[in-house]
Amino acid sequence: MVNLDLYRVFYTVAKNGSLTKAAEELYISQPAVSQSVKQLENQLGVTLFNRTHRGMELSEEGGKRVIGRVERALRLLEEAENEVSGAAARRGDELILIASDEIFRYVLADKIAAFSKKFPLVRLKMLRVKDDDKAREMLRSGKADAVFNETPYFCEEIVASFPAGVTLEKVYLGDKKQYEKLENTAKNPKNARGKKSGAAHVCAAKLPLIALDCNEDGAAIAGVTAETAKELAAAGAGAVLLPRIYAETEIACGKLYMLPIAPPENAAGALYVAINPKSEKEKLVSAFLSVAGMKLSGGN
């Protein structure tokens, strides 16, 4: 049996005629979309798209033969999901979500807005809880309905990762002068004897570091929010270690640059969501995850 999500990706690509636009709609990366299409083609044993300069076009032998049935099937499933989730949301329930301020701001904001438009009677309450033990206890006791966190540390609840391609990969960020200086150093690295060492990155200790309010002290600047840290880094005050998704806008417009400094080994990770399967609001939480494009894939 083919994974239903592969058909969702196929349909979205066909509808948009573009891998990039499909990735934006599904909140996953373009490579993840391309991989899903290839996986579906391999399982069906047929080419679904012709890749042209105009974009992705349905093939005669595969794509055009199945698109109608896939569209009808997905529409029926969406109607069933809407009926179930709508029944759970008509009572005007309250949905309590726990995450950091940064995750709410940079990852969940548009998804929360989409959910509110679809279910205006549901009151959303967002709690910023930094203590993992407190968040875990609130989830178990029913004082919270879902927790979004960088680590899957919950033992008894259902845990699922964010859709493929949306990660909290961390990078060092700084201004253009820092980037150009460090890029030159990275291209021409020398060891203590003055010979090239072949290193791809330079040491983070070469720059003053900016630490967030949740980090330990010891940096040149410490105890600031992500927004303040980005402003300081853009002004040349130092380098800040942040998930790339937090600074995509600043990187795109050239306000911040990704510095060639190797991040810590544990700096990259996915975003996880944990829910209590015993909660009376499980259907409502599932409705939120569905609107957000997040699917629970299993438990611990």
Coordinates of N, CA and C in Angstrom, one line a residue, residues 22 49 84 87-88 91 94 100 118 120 124 137 142 170 182 204 206 229-230 247 278 285 290:
A22 N 5.1 23.8 -4.6 CA 4.5 22.7 -3.8 C 5.2 22.6 -2.5
F49 N 5.8 12.6 -14.0 CA 6.0 14.0 -14.5 C 7.0 14.0 -15.6
V84 N -15.0 15.6 11.0 CA -14.6 15.2 12.3 C -14.0 16.4 13.1
A87 N -16.5 19.1 14.1 CA -17.4 18.7 15.2 C -16.6 18.9 16.5
A88 N -15.3 18.7 16.5 CA -14.5 19.0 17.7 C -14.3 20.4 18.0
R91 N -17.7 23.5 19.5 CA -18.1 23.8 20.8 C -17.4 25.1 21.4
E94 N -11.0 25.5 24.1 CA -9.7 26.2 24.2 C -8.6 25.2 24.0
S100 N 8.5 27.7 22.8 CA 9.3 28.9 23.1 C 8.8 30.0 22.2
K118 N -9.9 29.0 10.1 CA -10.7 27.9 9.8 C -11.6 27.5 11.0
P120 N -12.7 29.7 13.9 CA -12.8 30.9 14.7 C -13.4 30.8 16.1
L124 N -7.3 30.0 21.2 CA -6.0 29.5 21.3 C -5.2 30.2 22.4
E137 N 5.0 18.0 32.7 CA 4.0 17.8 33.7 C 2.7 18.4 33.3
G142 N -2.9 17.5 31.8 CA -4.0 18.1 31.0 C -4.1 19.6 31.0
K170 N 21.0 24.8 13.2 CA 21.6 26.1 13.7 C 22.9 26.5 12.9
L182 N 36.0 36.0 7.5 CA 36.1 34.6 7.9 C 36.0 33.7 6.7
A204 N 35.0 29.3 16.4 CA 34.1 30.3 16.9 C 34.7 31.2 17.9
K206 N 37.2 32.9 17.5 CA 37.8 34.1 16.9 C 36.9 35.3 16.9
A229 N 19.5 39.7 19.5 CA 20.7 39.1 19.0 C 21.0 39.3 17.6
K230 N 19.9 39.2 16.8 CA 20.1 39.4 15.3 C 20.4 40.8 15.0
A247 N 16.1 33.2 10.9 CA 16.7 34.4 10.3 C 16.6 34.4 8.8
K278 N -4.4 10.6 25.9 CA -5.5 10.4 26.8 C -6.4 11.7 26.9
V285 N -6.6 18.8 18.7 CA -5.2 18.9 18.5 C -4.9 18.3 17.1
S290 N -3.4 19.0 11.4 CA -3.7 18.8 10.0 C -3.7 20.2 9.3

